[in-house]
Amino acid sequence: MAEYGWSLSESTLAKAQLELNEAPAHRKAAIDAVRELIPTRPDVEYLRTDDAFILRFLRARKFDVTATFKLYTQYFVYRQRNNKLFLGFQASEGDIKQALLDGFPGVLPQPDQHGRRVLVLFTANWDHLRYGLVSIYRALLLSLEKLLEDEETQVNGLVIIVDWTEFSFKQSSHLNPKLLKLIIEGLQDCFPARFSAIHLINQPWYVEAAFTVLKPFLKDKTRGKVVMHGNNLTTLHAHLSREMLPAELGGSLPPYNNHYWAKQLLGDFSFSDRHIFWPQEPCSNSSPLRALRQPESCAKRFQRGRPSMTQLDESFFLSD
């Protein structure tokens, strides 16, 4: 990646200054201020401390150093506390690959009119007999990590659209409440992404009932970003231009290709923890990477005896 800040367009740089309090002349000082707080938490393993990585947390908290360090710390604490969730955290891992190929999540090729990347989830595509909600969450987290490599996305933020068309009551019975709470915690309090809005369309009554149960776990600011459109796509188009939406969402583009985003992560390599935390480190026998964080190509010797991820259900990840 180029020197941080260099990849921002002129308009995005202006937005960063106006909305995020990002002053190019003070970037380095803010990054150093966050890094200087690391010794105050010797109990936390900060896997990456370079300028570019810390900068995404500063942008997520509008350059408030105290709030940034809290988010930065929670990000790693969440990983330590829920380490099983990140077991085999790579796009080629069986359960993650299946979710990605089914479009969980999908990412539209072009950003919206505000420069935000748009994630789409067509819930009817979920085959809960092949992989659980935890696999979708793992695929979502990995996708968000990949998206945040782009500085434009760090500044402009993200939009999520969840289409509940033909989502059955039987499928809804596999929405583990404990896991849903863990997902909310992870995305709301422990991840450096700017979620601008979450649009729900064609949601059935049982999804609305589930949302009511989850509301107490949502911060007021997060609640305000959730928009329920029902079957009225006109209200969705008031937020997002039809010109950049696929046909399923009432847009003018062809139907969404579920494999589009999966190929971005599965291409010539399998996007993984190694690319997130050790982007410059080659994979070798002498690598200090821990076995569970290594990509498949250099970790097979550690895989013996480990059960297939598709054989593990939510209770495995959520057990103490």
Short mmCIF file of N, CA and C in Angstrom, two decimals, residues 46 68 72:
data_model
loop_
_atom_site.label_atom_id
_atom_site.label_comp_id
_atom_site.label_asym_id
_atom_site.label_seq_id
_atom_site.Cartn_x
_atom_site.Cartn_y
_atom_site.Cartn_z
N TYR A 46 -1.41 -7.26 20.67
CA TYR A 46 -1.68 -6.40 19.51
C TYR A 46 -0.87 -6.96 18.34
N THR A 68 -10.37 5.80 19.99
CA THR A 68 -9.67 4.95 19.02
C THR A 68 -8.94 3.82 19.73
N TYR A 72 -9.47 -0.10 19.19
CA TYR A 72 -8.29 -0.86 18.77
C TYR A 72 -8.05 -2.03 19.73
#
